[in-house]
Short mmCIF file of C-alpha atoms and ligand atoms in Angstrom, two decimals:
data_model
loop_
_atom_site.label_atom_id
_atom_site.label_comp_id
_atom_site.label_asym_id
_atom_site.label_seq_id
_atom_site.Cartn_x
_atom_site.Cartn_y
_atom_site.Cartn_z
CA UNK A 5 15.50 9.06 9.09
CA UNK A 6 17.64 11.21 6.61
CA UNK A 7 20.80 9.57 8.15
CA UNK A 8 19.36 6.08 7.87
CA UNK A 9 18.57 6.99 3.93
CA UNK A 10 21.91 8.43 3.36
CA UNK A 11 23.44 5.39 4.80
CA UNK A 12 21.43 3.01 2.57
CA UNK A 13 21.98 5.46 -0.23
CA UNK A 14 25.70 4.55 0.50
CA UNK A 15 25.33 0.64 0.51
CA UNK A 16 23.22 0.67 -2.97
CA UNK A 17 26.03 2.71 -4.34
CA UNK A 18 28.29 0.35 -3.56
CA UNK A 19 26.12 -2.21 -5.21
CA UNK A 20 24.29 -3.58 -2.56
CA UNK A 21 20.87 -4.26 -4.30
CA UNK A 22 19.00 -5.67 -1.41
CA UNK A 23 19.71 -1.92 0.76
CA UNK A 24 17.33 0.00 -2.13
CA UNK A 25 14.08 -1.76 -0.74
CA UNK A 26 14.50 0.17 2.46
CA UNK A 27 14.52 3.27 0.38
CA UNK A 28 11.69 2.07 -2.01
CA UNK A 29 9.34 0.91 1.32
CA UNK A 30 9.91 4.24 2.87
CA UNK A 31 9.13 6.56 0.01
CA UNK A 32 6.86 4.42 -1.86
CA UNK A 33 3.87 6.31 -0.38
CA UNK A 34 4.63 9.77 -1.12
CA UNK A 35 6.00 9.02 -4.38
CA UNK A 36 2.89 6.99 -5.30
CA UNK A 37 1.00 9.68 -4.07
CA UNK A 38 2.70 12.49 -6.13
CA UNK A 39 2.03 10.41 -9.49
CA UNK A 40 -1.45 9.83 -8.65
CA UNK A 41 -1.80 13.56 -7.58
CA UNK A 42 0.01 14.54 -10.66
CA UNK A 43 -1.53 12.21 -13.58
CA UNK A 44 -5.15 11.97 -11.83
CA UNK A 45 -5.63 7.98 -12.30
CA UNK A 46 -4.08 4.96 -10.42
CA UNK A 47 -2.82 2.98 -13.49
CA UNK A 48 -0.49 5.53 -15.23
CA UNK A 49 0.75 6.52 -11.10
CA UNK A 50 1.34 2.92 -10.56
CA UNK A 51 3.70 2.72 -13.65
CA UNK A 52 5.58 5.90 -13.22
CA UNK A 53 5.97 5.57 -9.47
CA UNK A 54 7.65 2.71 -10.51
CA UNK A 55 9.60 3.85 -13.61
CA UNK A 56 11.05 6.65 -10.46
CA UNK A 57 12.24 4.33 -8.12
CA UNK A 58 13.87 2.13 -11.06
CA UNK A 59 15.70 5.36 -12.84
CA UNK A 60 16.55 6.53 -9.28
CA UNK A 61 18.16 2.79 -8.83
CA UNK A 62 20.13 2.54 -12.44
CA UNK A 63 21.27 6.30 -11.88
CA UNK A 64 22.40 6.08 -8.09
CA UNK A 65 25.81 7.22 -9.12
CA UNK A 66 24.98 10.57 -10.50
CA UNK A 67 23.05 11.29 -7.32
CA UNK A 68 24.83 14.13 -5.26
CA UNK A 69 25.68 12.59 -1.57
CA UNK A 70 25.70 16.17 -0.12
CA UNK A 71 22.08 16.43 -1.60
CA UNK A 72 19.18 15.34 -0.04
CA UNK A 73 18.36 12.25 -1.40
CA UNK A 74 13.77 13.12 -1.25
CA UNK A 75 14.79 16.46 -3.63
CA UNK A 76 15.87 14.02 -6.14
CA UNK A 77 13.69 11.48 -6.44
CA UNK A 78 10.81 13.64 -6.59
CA UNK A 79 12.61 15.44 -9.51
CA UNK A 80 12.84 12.31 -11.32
CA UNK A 81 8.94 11.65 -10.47
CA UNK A 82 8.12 15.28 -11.52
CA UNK A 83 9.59 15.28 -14.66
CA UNK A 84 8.27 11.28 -15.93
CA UNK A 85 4.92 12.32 -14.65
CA UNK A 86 5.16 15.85 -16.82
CA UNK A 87 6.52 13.70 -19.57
CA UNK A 88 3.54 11.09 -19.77
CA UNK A 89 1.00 13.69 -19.46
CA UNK A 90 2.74 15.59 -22.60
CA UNK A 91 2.77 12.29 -24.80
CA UNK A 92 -0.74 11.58 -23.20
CA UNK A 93 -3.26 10.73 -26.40
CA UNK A 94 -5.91 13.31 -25.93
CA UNK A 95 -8.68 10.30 -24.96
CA UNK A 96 -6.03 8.45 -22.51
CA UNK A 97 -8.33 9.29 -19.58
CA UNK A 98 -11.48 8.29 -20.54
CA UNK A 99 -9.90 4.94 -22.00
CA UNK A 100 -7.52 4.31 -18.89
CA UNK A 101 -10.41 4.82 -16.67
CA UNK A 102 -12.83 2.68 -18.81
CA UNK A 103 -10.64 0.15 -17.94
CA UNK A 104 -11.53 -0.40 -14.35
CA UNK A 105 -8.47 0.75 -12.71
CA UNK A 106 -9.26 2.62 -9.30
CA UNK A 107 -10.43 5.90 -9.54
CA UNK A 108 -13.32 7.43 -10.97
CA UNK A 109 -15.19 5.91 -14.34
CA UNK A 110 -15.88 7.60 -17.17
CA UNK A 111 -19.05 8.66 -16.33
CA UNK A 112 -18.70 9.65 -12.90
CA UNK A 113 -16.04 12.13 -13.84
CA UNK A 114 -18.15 13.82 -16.80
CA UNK A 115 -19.94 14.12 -14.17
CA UNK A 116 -17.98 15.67 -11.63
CA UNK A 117 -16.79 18.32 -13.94
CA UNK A 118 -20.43 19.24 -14.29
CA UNK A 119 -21.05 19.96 -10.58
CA UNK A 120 -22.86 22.88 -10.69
CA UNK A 121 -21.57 25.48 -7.89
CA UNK A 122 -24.56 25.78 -5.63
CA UNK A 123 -24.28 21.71 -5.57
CA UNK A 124 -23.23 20.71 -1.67
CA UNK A 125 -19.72 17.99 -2.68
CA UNK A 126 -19.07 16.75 0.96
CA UNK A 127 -16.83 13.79 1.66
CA UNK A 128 -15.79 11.26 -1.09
CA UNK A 129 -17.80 13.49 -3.14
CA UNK A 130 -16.05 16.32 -2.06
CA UNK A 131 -12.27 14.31 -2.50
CA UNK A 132 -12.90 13.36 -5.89
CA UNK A 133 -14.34 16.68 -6.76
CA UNK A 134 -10.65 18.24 -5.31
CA UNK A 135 -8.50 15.71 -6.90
CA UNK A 136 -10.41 16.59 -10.39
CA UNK A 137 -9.67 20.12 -10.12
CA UNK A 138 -5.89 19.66 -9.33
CA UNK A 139 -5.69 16.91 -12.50
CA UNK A 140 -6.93 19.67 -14.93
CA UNK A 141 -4.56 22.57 -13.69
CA UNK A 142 -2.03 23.08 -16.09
CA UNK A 143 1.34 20.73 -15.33
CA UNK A 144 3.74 23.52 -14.22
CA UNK A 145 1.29 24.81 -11.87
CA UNK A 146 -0.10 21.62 -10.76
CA UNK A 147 3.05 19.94 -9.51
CA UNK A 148 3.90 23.25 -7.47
CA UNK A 149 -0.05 23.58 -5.90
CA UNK A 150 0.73 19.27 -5.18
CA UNK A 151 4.07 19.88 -3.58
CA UNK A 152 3.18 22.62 -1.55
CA UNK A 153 -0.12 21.85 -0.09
CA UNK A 154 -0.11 18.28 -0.60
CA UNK A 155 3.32 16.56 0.13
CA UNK A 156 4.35 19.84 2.13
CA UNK A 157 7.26 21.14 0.64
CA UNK A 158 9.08 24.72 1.65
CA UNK A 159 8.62 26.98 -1.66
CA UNK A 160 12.76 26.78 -1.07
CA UNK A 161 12.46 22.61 -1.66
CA UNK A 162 10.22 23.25 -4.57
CA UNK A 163 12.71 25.59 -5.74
CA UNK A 164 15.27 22.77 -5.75
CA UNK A 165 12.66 19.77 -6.72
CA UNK A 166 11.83 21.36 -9.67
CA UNK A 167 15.23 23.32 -10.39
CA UNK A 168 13.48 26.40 -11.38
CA UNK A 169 14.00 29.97 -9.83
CA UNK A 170 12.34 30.81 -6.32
CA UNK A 171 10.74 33.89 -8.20
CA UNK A 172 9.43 31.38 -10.51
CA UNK A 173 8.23 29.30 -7.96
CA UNK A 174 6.36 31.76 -6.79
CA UNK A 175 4.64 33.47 -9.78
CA UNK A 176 3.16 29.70 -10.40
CA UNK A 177 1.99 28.91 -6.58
CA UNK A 178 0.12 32.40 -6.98
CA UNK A 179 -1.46 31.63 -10.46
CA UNK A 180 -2.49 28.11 -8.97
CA UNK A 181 -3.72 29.43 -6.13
CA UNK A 182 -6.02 31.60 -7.79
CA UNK A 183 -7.08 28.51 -10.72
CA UNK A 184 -7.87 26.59 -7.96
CA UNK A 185 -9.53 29.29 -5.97
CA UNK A 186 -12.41 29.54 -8.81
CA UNK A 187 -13.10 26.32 -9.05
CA UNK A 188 -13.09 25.47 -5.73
CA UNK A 189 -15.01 28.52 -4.52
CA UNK A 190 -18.17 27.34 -4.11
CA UNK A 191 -17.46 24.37 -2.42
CA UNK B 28 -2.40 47.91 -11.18
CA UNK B 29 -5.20 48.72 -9.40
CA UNK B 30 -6.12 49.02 -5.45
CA UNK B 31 -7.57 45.40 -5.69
CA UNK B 32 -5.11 43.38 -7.49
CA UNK B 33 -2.65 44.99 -5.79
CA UNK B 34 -4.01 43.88 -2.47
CA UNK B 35 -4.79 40.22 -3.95
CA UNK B 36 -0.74 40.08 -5.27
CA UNK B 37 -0.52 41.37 -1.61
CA UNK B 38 -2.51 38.30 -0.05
CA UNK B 39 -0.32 35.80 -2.28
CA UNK B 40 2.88 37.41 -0.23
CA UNK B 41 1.00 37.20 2.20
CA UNK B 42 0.08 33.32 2.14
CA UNK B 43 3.45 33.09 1.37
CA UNK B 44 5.00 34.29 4.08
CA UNK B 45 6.76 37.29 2.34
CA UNK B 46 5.10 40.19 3.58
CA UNK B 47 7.13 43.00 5.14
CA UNK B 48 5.46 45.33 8.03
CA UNK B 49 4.65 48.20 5.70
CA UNK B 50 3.09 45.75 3.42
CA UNK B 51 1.39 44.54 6.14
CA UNK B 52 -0.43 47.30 6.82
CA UNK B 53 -1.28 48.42 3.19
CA UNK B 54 -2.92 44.81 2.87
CA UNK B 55 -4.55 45.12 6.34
CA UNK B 56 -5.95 48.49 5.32
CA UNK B 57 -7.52 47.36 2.04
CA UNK B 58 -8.89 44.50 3.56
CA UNK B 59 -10.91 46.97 6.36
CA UNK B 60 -12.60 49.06 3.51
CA UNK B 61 -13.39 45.91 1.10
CA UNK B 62 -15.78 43.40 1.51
CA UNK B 63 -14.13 41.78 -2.08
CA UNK B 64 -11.24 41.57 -1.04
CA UNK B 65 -12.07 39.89 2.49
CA UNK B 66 -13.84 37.58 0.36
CA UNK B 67 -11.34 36.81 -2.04
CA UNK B 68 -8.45 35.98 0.80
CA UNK B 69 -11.37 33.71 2.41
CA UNK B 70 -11.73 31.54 -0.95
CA UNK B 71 -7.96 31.49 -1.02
CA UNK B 72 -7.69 30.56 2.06
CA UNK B 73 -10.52 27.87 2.08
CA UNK B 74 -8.83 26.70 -1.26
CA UNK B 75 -5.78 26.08 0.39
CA UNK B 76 -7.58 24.05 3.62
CA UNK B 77 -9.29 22.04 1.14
CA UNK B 78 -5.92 20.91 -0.47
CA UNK B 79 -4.73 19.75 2.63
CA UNK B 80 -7.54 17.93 3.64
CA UNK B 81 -7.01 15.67 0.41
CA UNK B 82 -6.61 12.00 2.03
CA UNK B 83 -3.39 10.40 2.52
CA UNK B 84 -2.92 8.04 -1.34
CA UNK B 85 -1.11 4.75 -0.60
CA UNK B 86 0.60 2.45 -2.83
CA UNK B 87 -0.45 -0.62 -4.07
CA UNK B 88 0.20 -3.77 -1.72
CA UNK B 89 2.80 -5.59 -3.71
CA UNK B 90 4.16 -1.94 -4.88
CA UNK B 91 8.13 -2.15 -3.32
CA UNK B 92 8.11 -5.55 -4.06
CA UNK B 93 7.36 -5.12 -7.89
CA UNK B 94 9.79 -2.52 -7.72
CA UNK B 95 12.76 -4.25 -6.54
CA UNK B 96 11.68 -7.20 -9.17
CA UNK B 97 12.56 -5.10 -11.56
CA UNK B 98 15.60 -4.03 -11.16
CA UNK B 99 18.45 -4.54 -13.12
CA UNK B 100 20.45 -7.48 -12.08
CA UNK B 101 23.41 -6.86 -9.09
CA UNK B 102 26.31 -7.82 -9.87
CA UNK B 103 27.13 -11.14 -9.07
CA UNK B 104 30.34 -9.84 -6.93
CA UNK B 105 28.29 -8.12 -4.82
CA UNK B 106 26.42 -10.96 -4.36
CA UNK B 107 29.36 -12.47 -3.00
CA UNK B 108 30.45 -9.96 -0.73
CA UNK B 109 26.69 -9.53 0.86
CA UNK B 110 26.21 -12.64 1.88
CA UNK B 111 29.90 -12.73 3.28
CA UNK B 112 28.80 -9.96 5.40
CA UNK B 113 25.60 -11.90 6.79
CA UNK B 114 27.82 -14.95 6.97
CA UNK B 115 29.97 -13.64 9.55
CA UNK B 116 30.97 -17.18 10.67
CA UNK B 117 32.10 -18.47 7.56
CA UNK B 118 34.15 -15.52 6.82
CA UNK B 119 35.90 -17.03 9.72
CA UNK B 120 35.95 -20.20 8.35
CA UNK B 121 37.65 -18.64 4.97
CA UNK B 122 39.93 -17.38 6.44
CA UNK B 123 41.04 -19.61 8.55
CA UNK B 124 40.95 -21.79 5.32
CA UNK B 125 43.09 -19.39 3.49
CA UNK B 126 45.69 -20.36 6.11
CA UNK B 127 44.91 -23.78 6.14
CA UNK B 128 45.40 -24.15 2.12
CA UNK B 129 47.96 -21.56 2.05
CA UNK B 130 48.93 -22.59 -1.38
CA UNK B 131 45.76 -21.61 -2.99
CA UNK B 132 47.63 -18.45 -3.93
CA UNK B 133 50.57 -19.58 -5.79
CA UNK B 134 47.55 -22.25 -7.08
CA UNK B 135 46.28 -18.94 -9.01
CA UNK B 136 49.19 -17.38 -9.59
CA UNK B 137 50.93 -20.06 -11.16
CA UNK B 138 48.01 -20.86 -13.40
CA UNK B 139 48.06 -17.31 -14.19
CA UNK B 140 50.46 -17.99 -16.35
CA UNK B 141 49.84 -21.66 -17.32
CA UNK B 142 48.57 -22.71 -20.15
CA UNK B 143 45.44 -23.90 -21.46
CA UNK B 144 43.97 -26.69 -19.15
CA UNK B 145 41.19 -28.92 -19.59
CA UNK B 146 40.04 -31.51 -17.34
CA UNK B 147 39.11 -33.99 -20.28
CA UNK B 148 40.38 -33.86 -23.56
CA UNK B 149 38.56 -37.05 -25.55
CA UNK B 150 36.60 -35.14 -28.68
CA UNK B 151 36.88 -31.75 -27.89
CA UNK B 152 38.65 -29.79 -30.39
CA UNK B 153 41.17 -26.85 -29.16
CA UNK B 154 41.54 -23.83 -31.67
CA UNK B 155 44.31 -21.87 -29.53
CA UNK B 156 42.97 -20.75 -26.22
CA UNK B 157 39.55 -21.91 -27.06
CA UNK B 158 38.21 -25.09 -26.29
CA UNK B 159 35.20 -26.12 -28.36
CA UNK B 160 32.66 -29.00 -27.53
CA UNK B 161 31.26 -30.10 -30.96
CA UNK B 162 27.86 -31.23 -31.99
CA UNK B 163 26.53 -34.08 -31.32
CA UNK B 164 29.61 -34.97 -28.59
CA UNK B 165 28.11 -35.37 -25.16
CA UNK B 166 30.76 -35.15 -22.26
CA UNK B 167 30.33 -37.56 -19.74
CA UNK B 168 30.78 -35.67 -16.20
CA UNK B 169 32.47 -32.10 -14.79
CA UNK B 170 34.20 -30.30 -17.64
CA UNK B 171 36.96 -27.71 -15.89
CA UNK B 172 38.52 -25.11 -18.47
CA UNK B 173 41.23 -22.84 -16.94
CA UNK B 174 42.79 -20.31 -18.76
CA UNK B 175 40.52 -20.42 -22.56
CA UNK B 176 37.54 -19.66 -23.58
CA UNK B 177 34.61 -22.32 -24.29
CA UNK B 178 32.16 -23.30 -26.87
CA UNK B 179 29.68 -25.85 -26.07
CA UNK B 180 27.90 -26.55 -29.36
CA UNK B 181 27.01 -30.37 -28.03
CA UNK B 182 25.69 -31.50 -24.49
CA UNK B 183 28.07 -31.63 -21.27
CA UNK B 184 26.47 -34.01 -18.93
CA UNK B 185 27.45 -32.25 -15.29
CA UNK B 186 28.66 -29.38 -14.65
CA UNK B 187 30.90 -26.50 -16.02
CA UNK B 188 33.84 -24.40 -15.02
CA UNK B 189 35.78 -21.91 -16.73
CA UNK B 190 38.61 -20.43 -14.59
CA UNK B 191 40.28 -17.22 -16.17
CA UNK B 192 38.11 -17.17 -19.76
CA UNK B 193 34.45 -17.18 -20.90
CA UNK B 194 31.73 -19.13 -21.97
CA UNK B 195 31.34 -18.05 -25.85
CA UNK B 196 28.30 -18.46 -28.10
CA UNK B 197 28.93 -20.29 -30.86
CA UNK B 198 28.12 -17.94 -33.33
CA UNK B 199 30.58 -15.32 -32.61
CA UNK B 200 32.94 -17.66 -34.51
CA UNK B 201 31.07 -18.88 -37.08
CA UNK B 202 29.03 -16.20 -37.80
CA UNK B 203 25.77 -17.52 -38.54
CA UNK B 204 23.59 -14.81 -36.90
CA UNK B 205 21.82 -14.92 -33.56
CA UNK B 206 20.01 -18.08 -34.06
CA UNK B 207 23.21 -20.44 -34.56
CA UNK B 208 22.51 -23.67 -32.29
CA UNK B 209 23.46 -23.40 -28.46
CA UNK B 210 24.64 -26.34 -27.06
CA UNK B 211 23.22 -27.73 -23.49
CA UNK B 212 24.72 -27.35 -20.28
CA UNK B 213 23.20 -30.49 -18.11
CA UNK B 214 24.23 -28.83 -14.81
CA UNK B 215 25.62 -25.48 -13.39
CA UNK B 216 27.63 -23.09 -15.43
CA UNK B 217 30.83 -21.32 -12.77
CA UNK B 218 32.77 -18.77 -14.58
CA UNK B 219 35.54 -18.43 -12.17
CA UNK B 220 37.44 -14.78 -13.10
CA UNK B 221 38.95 -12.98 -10.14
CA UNK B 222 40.71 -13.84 -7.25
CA UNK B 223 37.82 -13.02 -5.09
CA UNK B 224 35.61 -15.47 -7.04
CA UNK B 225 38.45 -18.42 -7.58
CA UNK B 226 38.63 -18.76 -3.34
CA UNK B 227 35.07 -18.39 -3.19
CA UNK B 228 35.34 -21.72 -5.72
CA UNK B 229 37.97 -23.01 -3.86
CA UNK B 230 36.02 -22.62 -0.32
CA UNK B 231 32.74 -24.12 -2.11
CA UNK B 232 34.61 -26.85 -3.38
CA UNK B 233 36.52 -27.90 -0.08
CA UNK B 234 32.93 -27.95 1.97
CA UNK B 235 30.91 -29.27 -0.67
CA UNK B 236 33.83 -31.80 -0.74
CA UNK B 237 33.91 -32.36 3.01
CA UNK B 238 30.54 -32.18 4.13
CA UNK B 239 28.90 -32.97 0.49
CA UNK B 240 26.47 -30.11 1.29
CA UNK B 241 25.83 -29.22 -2.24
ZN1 LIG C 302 -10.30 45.24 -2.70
#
């Protein structure tokens, strides 16, 4: 698959439009994924997932050939998806989710935070209860906890991804762990 | 650092894949004498098993498509060259055509370095390499301009080609802002500027011409 990437890679840098669709149908998934993981609701993942694949498009030149081409785009995801949630107006949530877009409601997820531990969370339940608890880690540990567990990611590709030490890497997959680890404890 | 948290910064190695054997053994150690600690590598462990059993997120339905809808604009030479490349056959063809018309070359070369020409002359005003169609003149059929630019303040009733030079707005010569009056283009606009686009004309031309295709 890699080869057949790099070789569409190739073809969109030499302006062939039509060859990026391949690469937008086969990482469309995971990227959509990582936004939703990141920013917690389908509307704002739906627009950044998209804003990725389009500043992937306009800056196909500066991407590195002798790179892998996955590191990169998930950069560029990573950093519009820390972005957003930085210029985020502190009621976006509850307003985005009043809305109606997918995802949990407004009231549902006042509620979820208020799970008390000896409550049994099993299936959806249980999902939404997880996907809360990654949305409220702090950004810089939450992308590392989503690429590692989620989307599966060497601490090496993270490394890279993110373009932050390995030692750094690590002090933040260890502090997630253990954020996660008391909320999820009880579960 | 105490026994404990050094045995939990332990399990993080650990979980990480980092541990040496001597670290092994201090961790394995710890973990014999304290029931906290087992505990605590359980949770961590459970935490992590509960992050990968988070289902599989897909993108909307019409997600790619929405995507490549808005991209920027190709160029238009690429264009070109794409749908030579699925058009094997006519490639053929153009080729074969490039012998067959031969002159087309010097054709381009030589009006490289012609003057301004314009297929029809009657009202049209020429300020040096630019030809201008004025208000309220309507040009009756094809309008070819090779080698100038053109302004099209008025209507041309077919279509347009300029060969070596550029449609330009209006208002870039007089001035009057973005909202000066555009004339009307009753047909398609070519802007013939390369040699790769002038026997792409050329080939258009000779089949719409023989087979009246277009
Ligand atoms: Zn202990």
């Amino acid at each position: 698959m890699d080869q057949i990437i790099r070789e569409k890679i190739r073809e969109v840098k030499k302006g062939d439009q039509a060859a990026f669709s391949d690469v937008v149908e086969f990482y469309q998934h995971k990227i959509y994924q990582h936004c939703y993981r990141m920013l917690g609701n389908a509307h704002e993942a739906e627009d950044m997932a998209q804003e990725a694949f389009i500043r992937a498009y306009i800056n196909i030149d500066s991407f590195d050939d002798g790179r892998k081409f996955s590191t990169w785009l998930y950069r560029i995801a990573t950093n519009l998806t820390i972005d957003r949630i930085r210029k985020r107006k502190p009621d976006y949530f509850l307003d985005a989710e009043i809305k109606g877009t997918e995802g949990l409601d407004m009231y549902s997820q006042l509620a979820s935070t208020d799970i008390s531990p000896s409550d049994k969370v099993e299936g959806i339940e249980l999902q939404r209860y997880i996907h809360q608890e990654i949305s409220e880690l702090p950004p810089k540990y939450r992308s590392i906890i989503i690429l590692r567990y989620i989307e599966e990611f060497s601490l090496q590709e993270i490394s890279e991804i993110l373009d932050i030490p390995l030692g750094t890497v690590k002090t933040r997959i260890h502090r997630g762990r253990e954020a996660l680890r008391k909320r999820l404890r009880h579960v | 650092m105490n026994a404990h948290s050094e045995s939990i910064a332990l399990m993080h190695k650990y979980l990480d894949g980092d541990l040496n054997k001597t670290e092994e053994q201090q961790l394995q150690g710890h973990l014999e004498g304290c029931e906290d600690c087992q505990a605590h590598l359980r949770e961590l462990r459970r935490t992590i098993a509960l992050l990968q059993s988070t289902e599989h997120i897909e993108a909307p339905v019409n997600f790619a498509d929405k995507v490549m809808n808005h991209l920027p604009k190709e160029k238009k030479r690429m264009k070109y060259k794409r749908w030579f490349k699925t058009h094997p056959i006519l490639v053929a063809a153009a080729v074969f055509f490039i012998f067959m018309l031969g002159g087309m070359f010097t054709d381009w070369n030589q009006d490289s370095n012609l003057q301004l020409v314009v297929s029809k002359q009657e009202n049209l005003i020429i300020k040096g390499d630019t030809v201008i169609v004025p208000k309220d003149v309507v040009v009756d059929g094809d309008l070819l301009v090779k080698n100038g630019n053109l302004i099209i303040k008025g209507v041309v009733d077919g279509n347009v080609t300029i060969v070596n030079g550029e449609l330009l707005e209006s208002n870039s010569l007089d001035g009057e802002g973005l909202m000066a009056s555009v004339g009307e283009i009753n047909g398609e606009l070519k802007t013939v500027n390369r040699m790769f686009d002038w026997l792409w004309y050329q080939i258009k031309s000779f089949f719409s011409g023989v087979f009246s295709t277009d």
